[in-house]
Short mmCIF file of C-alpha atoms and ligand atoms in Angstrom, two decimals:
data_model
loop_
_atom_site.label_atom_id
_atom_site.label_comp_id
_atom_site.label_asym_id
_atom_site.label_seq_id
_atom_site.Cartn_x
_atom_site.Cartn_y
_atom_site.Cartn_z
CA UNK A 161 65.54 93.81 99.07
CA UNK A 162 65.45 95.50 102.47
CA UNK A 163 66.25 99.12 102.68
CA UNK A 164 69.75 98.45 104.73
CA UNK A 165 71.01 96.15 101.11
CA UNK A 166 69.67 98.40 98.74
CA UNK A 167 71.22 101.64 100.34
CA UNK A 168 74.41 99.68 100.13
CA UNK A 169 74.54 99.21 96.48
CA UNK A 170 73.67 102.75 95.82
CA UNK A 171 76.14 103.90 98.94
CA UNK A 172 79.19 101.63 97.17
CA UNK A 173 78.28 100.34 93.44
CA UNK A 174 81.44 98.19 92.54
CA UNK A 175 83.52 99.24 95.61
CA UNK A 176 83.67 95.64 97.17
CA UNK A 177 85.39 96.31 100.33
CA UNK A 178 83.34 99.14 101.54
CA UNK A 179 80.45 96.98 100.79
CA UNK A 180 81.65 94.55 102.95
CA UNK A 181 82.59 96.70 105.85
CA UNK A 182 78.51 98.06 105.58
CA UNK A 183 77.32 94.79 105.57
CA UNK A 184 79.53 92.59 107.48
CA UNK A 185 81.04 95.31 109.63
CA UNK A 186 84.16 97.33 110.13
CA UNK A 187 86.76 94.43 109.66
CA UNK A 188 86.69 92.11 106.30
CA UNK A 189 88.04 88.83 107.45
CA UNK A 190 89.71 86.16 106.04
CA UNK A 191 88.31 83.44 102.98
CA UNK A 192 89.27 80.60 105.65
CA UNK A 193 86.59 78.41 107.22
CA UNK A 194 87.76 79.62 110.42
CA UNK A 195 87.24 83.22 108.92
CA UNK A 196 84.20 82.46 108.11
CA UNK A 197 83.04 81.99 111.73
CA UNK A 198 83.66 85.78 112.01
CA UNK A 199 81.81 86.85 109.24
CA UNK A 200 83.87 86.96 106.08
CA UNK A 201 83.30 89.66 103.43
CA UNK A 202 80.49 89.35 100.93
CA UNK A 203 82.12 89.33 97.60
CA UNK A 204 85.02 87.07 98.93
CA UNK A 205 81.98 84.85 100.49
CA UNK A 206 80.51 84.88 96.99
CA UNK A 207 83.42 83.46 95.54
CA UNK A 208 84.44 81.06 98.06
CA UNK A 209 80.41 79.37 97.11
CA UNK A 210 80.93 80.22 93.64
CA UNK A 211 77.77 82.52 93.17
CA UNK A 212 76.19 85.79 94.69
CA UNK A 213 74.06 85.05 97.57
CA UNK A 214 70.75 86.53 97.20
CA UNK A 215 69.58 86.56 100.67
CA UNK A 216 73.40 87.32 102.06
CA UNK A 217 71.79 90.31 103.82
CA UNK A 218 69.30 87.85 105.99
CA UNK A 219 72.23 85.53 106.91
CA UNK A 220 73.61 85.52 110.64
CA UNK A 221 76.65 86.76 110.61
CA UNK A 222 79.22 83.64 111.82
CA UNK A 223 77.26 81.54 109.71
CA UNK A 224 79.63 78.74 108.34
CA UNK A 225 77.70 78.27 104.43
CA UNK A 226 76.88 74.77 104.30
CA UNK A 227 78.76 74.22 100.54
CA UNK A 228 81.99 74.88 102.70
CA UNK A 229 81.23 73.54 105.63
CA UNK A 230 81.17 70.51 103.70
CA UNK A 231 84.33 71.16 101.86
CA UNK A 232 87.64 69.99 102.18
CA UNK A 233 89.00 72.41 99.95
CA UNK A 234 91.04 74.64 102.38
CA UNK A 235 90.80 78.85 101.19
CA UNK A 236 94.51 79.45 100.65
CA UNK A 237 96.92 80.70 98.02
CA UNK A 238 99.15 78.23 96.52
CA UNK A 239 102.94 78.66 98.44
CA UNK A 240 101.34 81.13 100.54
CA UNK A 241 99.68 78.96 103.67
CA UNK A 242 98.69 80.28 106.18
CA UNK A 243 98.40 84.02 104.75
CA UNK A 244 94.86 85.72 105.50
CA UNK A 245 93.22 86.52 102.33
CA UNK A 246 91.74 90.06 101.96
CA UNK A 247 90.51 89.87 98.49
CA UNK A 248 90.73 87.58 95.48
CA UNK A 249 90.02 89.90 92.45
CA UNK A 250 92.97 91.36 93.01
CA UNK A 251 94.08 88.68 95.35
CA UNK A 252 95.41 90.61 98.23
CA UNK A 253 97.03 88.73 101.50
CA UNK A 254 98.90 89.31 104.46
CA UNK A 255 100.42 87.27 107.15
CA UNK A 256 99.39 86.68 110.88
CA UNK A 257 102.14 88.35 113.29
CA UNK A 258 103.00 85.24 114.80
CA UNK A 259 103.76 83.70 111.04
CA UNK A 260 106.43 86.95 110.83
CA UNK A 261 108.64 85.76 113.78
CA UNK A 262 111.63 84.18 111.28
CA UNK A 263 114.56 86.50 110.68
CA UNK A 264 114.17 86.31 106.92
CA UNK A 265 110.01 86.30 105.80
CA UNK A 266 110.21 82.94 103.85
CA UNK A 267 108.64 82.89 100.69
CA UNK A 268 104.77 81.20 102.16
CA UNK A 269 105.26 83.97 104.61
CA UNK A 270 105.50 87.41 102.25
CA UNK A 271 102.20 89.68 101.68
CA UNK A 272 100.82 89.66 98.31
CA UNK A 273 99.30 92.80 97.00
CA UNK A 274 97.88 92.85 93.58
CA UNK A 275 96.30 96.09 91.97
CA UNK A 276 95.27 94.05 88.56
CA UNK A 277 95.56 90.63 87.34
CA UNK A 278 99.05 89.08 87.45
CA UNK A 279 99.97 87.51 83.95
CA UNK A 280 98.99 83.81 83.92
CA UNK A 281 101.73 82.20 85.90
CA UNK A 282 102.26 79.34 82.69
CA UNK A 283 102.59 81.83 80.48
CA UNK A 284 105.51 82.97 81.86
CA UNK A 285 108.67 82.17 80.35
CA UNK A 286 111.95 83.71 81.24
CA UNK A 287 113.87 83.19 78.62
CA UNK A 288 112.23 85.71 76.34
CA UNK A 289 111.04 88.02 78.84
CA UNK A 290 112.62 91.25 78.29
CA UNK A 291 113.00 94.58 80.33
CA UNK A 292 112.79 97.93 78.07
CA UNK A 293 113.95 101.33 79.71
CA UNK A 294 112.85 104.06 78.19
CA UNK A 295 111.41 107.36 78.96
CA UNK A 296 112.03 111.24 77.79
CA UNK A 297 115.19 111.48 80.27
CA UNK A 298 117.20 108.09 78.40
CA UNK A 299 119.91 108.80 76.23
CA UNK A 300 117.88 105.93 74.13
CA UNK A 301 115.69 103.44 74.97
CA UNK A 302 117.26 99.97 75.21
CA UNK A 303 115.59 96.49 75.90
CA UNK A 304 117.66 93.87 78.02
CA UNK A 305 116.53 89.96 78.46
CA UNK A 306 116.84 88.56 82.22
CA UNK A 307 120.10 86.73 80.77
CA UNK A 308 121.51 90.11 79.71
CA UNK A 309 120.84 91.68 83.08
CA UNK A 310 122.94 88.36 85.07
CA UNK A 311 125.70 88.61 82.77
CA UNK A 312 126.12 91.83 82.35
CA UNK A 313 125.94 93.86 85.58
CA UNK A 314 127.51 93.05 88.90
CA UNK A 315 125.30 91.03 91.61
CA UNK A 316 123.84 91.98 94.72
CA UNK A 317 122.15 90.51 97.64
CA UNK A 318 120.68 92.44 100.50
CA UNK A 319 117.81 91.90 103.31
CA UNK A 320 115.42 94.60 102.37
CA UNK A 321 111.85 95.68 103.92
CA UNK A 322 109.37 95.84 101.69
CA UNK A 323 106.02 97.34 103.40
CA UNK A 324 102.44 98.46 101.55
CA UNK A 325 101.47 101.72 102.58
CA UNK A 326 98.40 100.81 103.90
CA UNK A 327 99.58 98.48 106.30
CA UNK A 328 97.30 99.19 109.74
CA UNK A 329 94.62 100.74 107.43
CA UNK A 330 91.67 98.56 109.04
CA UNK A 331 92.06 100.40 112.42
CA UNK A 332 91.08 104.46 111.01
CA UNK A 333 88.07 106.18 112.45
CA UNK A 334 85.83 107.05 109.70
CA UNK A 335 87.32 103.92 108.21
CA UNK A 336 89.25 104.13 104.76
CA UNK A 337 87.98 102.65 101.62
CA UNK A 338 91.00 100.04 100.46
CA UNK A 339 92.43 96.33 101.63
CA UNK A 340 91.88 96.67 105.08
CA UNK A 341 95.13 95.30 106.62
CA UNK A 342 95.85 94.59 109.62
CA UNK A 343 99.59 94.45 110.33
CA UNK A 344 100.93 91.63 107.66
CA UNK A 345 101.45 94.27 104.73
CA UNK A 346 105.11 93.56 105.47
CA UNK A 347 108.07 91.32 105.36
CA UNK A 348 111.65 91.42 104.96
CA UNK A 349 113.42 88.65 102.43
CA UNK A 350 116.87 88.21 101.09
CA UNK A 351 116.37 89.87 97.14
CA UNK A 352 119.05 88.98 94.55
CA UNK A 353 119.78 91.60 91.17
CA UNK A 354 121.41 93.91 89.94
CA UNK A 355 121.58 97.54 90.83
CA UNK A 356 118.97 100.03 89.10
CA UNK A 357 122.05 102.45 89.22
CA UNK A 358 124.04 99.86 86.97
CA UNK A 359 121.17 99.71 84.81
CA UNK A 360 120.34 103.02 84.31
CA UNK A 361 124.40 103.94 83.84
CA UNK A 362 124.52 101.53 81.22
CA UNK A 363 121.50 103.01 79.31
CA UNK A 364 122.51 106.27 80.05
CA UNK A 365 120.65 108.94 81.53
CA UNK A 366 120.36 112.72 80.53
CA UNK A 367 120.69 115.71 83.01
CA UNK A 368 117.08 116.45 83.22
CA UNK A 369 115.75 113.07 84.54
CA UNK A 370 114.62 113.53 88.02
CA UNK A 371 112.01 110.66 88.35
CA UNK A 372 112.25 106.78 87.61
CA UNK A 373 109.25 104.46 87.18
CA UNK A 374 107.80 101.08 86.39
CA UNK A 375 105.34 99.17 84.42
CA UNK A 376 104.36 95.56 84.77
CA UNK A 377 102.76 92.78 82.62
CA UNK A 378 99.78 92.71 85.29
CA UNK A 379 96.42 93.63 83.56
CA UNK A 380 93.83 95.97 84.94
CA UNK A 381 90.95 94.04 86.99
CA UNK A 382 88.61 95.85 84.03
CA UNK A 383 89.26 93.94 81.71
CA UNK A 384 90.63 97.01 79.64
CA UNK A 385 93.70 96.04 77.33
CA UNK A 386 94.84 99.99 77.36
CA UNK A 387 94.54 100.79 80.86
CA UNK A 388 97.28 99.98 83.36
CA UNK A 389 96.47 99.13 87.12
CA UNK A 390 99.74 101.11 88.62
CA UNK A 391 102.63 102.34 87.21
CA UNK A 392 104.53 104.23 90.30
CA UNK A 393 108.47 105.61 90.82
CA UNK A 394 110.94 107.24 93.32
CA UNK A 395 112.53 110.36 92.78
CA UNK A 396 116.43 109.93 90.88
CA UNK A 397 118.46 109.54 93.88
CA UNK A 398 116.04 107.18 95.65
CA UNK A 399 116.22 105.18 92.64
CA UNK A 400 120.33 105.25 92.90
CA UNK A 401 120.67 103.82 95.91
CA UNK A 402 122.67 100.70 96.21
CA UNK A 403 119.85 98.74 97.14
CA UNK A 404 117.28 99.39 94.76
CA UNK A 405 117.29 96.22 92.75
CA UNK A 406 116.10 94.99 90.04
CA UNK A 407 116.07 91.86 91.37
CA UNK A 408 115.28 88.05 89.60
CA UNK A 409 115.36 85.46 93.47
CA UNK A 410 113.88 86.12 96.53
CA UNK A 411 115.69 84.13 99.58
CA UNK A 412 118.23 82.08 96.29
CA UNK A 413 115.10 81.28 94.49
CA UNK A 414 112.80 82.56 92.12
CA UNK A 415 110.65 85.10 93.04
CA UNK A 416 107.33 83.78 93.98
CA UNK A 417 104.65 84.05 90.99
CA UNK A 418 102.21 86.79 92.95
CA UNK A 419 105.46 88.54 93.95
CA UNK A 420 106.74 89.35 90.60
CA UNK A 421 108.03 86.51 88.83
CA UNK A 422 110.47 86.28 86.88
CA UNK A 423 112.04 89.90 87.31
CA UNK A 424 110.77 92.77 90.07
CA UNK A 425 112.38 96.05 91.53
CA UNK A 426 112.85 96.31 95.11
CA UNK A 427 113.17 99.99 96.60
CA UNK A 428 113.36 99.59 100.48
CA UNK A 429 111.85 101.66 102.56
CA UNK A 430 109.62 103.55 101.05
CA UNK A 431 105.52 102.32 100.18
CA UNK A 432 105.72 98.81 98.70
CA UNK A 433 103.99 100.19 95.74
CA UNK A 434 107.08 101.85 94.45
CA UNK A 435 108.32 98.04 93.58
CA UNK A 436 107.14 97.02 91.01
CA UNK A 437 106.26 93.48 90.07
CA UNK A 438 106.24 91.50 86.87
CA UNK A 439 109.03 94.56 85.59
CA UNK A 440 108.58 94.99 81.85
CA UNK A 441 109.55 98.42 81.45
CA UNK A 442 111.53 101.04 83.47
CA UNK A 443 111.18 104.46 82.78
CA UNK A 444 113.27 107.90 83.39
CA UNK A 445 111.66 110.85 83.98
CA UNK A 446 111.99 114.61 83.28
CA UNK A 447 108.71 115.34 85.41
CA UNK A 448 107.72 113.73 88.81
CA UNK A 449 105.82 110.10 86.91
CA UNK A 450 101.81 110.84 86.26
CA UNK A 451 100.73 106.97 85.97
CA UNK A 452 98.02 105.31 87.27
CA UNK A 453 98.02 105.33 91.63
CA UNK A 454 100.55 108.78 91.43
CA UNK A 455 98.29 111.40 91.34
CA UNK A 456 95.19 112.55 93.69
CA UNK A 457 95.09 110.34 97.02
CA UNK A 458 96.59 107.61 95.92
CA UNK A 459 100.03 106.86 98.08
CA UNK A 460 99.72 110.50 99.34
CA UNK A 461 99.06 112.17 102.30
CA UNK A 462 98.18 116.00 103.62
CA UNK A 463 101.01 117.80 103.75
CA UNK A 464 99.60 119.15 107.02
CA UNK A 465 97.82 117.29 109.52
CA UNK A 466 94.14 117.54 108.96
CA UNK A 467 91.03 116.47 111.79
CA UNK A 468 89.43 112.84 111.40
CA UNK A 469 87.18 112.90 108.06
CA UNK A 470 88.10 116.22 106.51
CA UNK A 471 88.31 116.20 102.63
CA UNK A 472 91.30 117.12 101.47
CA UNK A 473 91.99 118.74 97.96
CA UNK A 474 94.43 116.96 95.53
CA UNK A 475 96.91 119.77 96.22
CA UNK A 476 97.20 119.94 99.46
CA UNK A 477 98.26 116.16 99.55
CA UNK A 478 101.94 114.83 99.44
CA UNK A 479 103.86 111.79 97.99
CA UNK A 480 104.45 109.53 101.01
CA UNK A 481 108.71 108.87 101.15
CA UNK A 482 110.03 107.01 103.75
CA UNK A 483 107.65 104.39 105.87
CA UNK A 484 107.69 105.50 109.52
CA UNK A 485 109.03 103.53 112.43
CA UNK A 486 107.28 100.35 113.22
CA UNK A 487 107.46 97.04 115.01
CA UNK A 488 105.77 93.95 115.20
CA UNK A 489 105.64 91.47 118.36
CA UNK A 490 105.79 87.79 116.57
CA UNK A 491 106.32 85.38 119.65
CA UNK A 492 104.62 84.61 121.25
CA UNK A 493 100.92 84.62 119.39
CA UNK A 494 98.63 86.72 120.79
CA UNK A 495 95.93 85.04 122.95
CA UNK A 496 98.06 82.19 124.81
CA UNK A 497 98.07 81.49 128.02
CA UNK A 498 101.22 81.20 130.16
CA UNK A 499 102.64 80.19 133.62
CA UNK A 500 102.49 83.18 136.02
CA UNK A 501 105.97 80.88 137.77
CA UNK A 502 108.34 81.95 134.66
CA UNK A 503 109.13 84.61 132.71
CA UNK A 504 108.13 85.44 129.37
CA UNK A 505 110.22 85.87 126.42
CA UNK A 506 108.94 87.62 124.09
CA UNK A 507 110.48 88.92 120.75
CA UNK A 508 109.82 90.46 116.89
CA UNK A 509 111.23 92.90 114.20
CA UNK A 510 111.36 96.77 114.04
CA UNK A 511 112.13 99.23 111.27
CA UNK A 512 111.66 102.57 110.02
CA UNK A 513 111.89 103.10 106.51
CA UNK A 514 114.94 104.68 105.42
CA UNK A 515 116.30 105.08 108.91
CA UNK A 516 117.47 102.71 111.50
CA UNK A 517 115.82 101.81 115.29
CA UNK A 518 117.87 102.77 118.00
CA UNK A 519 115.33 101.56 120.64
CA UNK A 520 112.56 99.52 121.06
CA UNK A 521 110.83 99.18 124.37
CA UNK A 522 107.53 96.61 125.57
CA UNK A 523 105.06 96.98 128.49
CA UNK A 524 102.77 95.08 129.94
CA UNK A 525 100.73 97.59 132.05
CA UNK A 526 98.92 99.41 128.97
CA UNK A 527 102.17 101.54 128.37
CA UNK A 528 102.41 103.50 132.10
CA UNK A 529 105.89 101.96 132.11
CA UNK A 530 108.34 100.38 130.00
CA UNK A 531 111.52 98.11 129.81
CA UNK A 532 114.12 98.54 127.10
CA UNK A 533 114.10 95.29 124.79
CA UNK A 534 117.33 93.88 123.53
CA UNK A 535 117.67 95.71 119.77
CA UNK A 536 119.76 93.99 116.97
CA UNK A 537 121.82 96.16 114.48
CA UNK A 538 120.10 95.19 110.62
CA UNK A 539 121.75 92.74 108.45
CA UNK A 540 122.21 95.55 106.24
CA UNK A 541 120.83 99.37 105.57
CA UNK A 542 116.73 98.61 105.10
CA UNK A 543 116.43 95.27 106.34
CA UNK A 544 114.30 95.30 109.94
CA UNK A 545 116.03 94.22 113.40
CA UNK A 546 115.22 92.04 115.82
CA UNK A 547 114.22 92.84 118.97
CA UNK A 548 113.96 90.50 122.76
CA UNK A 549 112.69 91.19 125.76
CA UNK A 550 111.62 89.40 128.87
CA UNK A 551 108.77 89.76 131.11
CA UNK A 552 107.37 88.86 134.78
CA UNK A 553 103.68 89.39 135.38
CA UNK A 554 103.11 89.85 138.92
CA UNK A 555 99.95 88.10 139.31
CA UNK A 556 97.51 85.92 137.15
CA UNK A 557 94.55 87.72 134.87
CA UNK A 558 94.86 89.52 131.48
CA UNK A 559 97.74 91.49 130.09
CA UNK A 560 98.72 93.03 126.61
CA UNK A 561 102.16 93.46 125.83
CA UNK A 562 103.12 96.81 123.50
CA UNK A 563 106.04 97.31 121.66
CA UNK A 564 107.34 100.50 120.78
CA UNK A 565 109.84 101.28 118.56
CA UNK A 566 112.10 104.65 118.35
CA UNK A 567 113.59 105.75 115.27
CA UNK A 568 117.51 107.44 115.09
CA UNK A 569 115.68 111.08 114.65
CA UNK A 570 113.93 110.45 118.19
CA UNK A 571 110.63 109.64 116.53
CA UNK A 572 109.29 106.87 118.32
CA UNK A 573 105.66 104.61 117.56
CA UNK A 574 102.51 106.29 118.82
CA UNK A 575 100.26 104.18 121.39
CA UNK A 576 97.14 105.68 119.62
CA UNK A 577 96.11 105.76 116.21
CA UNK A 578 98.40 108.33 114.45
CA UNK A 579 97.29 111.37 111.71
CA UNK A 580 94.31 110.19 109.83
CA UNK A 581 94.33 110.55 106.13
CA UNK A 582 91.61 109.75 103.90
CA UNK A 583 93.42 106.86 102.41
CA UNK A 584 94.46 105.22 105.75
CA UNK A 585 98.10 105.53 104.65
CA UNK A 586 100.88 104.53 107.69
CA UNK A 587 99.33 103.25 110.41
CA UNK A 588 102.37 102.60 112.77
CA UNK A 589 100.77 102.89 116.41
CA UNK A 590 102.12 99.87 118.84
CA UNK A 591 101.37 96.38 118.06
CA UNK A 592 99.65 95.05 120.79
CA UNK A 593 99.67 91.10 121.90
CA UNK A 594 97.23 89.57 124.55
CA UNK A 595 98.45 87.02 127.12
CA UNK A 596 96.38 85.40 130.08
CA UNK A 597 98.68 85.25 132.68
CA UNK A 598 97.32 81.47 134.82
N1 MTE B 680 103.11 95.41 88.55
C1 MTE B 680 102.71 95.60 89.83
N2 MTE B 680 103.61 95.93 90.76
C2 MTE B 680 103.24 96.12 92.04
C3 MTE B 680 101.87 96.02 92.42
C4 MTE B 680 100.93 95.66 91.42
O1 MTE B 680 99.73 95.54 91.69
N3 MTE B 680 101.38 95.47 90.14
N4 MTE B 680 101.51 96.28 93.74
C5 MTE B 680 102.42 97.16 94.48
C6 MTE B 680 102.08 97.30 95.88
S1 MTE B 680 100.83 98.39 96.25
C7 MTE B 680 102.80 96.68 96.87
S2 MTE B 680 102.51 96.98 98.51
C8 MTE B 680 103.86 95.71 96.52
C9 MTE B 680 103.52 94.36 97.13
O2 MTE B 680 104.47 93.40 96.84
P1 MTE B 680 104.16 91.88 97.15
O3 MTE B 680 102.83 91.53 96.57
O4 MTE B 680 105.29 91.11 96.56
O5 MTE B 680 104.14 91.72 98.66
O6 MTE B 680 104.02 95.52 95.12
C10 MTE B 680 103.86 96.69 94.35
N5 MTE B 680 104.19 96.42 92.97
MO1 MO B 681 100.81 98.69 98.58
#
């Protein structure tokens, strides 16, 4: 064992991803053959070969291994082509921007983010599977089957954001342990259900609740029967809102097994974690929820704005709300080349949590100026909005187009990296495209 491989296990033990990032380098790249080219990560390399690679410290990094190059067996999640995959134990994924351009993120399309290990996907049956909610602040607990819930409650449908947290997390400086997305933490389907509201009306709440939370049928990546991998929840009135669902289709059909089949919630707007997948049990609150991912630095952030690498005591750090403003460029993909003769049309989505974009702008010269883009309204409160623009390059070489997005409080996207946090929590500087102008 050289000394660099050995400091590495004692630097990280179990922690996987910053393993990789000593190893392999700051980004962890896809389990795809192409990925591979670019040095994939060393646990998801592992897997991909089926056993831990001794000498993985002496091995050039681009090196395609043999057993795969060999393979026909392409590195992909079933129903979800195409997505870039992080991590398999959890299996975490996101989508490419360009794969992010329809209106409505189509089921293939949709991140998966997975804190344990979903239940086994034939195991499932709907019919029996029941939702209990419970808690100190319910008049008394009740348990409802998925039938109960479509027959008895009023249905909605609604175009809602649903976004991790840690979207943009790979780009912090000192990096942040964690899935190190890029920008394809996020999508925006059509969710079916019933209102939480309806739900929790029905069960009756008492005066004291103030904080509403999940549980899920997912097991902890331990192995450990009594620990839970995340139980999160929204404060009352977030959880009131007429679009947080508890919600049984995604886009008319059932929710796709890694994103919550057969029942999930969906609370727009806010961290994805707050939705919670696999629903088993809802409950109300007469404290702000203490499960597992609440507390310390998980889905928080200082309340004040601290320097690059400080450490930050528990106390001083705050429940992240509302996701900031944010936009993605999806057409064209970055990297093509196109005809100096014509213009270029170039479009994508924006949003900003639980506000609206009034304005989104692009440039092509590194951001010294900027045109205003063509801005949709949303298909309904949290769903994200199109955006078009169209631009001339005046002569050939390379260009990046930004995109920046304002939000209706004035608060538009930074062009650099915004505050760093020690979880690398809400990364929404510009998305950035290259195009070779010939
Ligand atoms: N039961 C359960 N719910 C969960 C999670 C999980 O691991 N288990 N992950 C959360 C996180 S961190 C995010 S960002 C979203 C991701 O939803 P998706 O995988 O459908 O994209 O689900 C949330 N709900
Ligand atoms: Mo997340």
């Amino acid at each position: 064992m050289t000394d660099k491989k050995r400091g590495i296990h004692e630097l990280y033990g179990d922690d996987p991803v910053a393993a990789d990032k000593a190893v392999w380098g700051r980004q962890t790249n896809p389990v795809t053959r192409r990925g591979f080219l670019k040095g994939s990560g060393l646990m998801a390399m592992s897997a991909a070969v089926g056993a831990s690679i001794p000498f993985a410290h002496l091995m050039p990094g681009g090196l395609i291994p043999a057993a795969l190059a060999q393979s026909e067996k392409p590195f992909t999640i079933p129903g979800k082509e195409g997505l870039i995959v992080l991590n398999d134990r959890p299996v975490n994924a996101e989508a490419p921007a360009h794969l992010l351009d329809d209106r409505i993120t189509p089921a293939e399309r949709l991140f998966v983010r997975n804190n344990g290990i979903p239940p086994v996907a034939d195991n499932i049956e709907v019919d029996p599977w029941e939702l209990t909610i419970g808690g100190e602040s319910v008049e008394q607990e009740m348990t409802l089957s998925v039938a109960d819930l479509k027959a008895k409650f009023r249905h909605h449908t609604y175009q809602l954001q649903l976004e991790c947290g840690g979207n943009g997390r790979s780009e912090f400086v000192p990096p942040a342990s964690g899935n190190q997305w890029t920008t394809g933490a996020i999508g925006c389907p059509q969710w079916t259900g019933v209102r939480l509201r309806d739900v929790l009306e029905h069960v009756g709440i008492k005066d004291d609740a103030v904080y509403v939370a999940y549980y899920g049928a997912d097991t902890h990546v331990s192995g450990d029967p009594n620990k839970v991998p995340i139980s999160r929840g929204v404060p009352l009135d977030k959880a009131l809102e007429d679009e947080s669902l508890i919600a049984w289709a995604m886009n008319g059909e059932d929710i796709p097994h890694m994103n919550g089949y057969p029942l999930r919630l969906v609370i727009a707007g806010w961290p994805g974690s707050v939705a919670g997948k696999w629903l088993r049990k809802i409950v109300v609150r007469n404290q702000v929820h203490d499960g597992p991912k609440m507390t310390g630095t998980s889905y928080r952030v200082p309340c004040e704005s601290v320097a690059p690498g400080t450490v930050v005591p528990d106390e001083e750090m705050c429940i992240i709300e509302s996701m900031p403003v944010k936009s993605l460029v999806t057409y064209p993909k970055s990297g093509i080349e196109h005809d100096i003769a014509a213009k270029l049309a170039i479009r994508g989505h924006a949003w900003a949590g639980d506000r609206e974009v009034v304005e989104v702008h692009v440039s092509i010269d590194f951001g010294a100026t900027w045109t205003k883009a063509t801005l949709e309204k949303p298909a309904n409160r949290f769903a994200w909005q199109h955006w078009q623009a169209s631009v001339e390059f005046p002569e050939t070489g390379y260009y990046e187009v930004w995109a920046r997005a304002t939000d209706d409080t004035g608060r538009a996207q930074p062009m650099v990296l915004p505050g760093w946090n020690p979880k690398g929590y809400l990364n929404n500087a510009c998305h950035r495209i290259a195009v070779q102008a010939v």
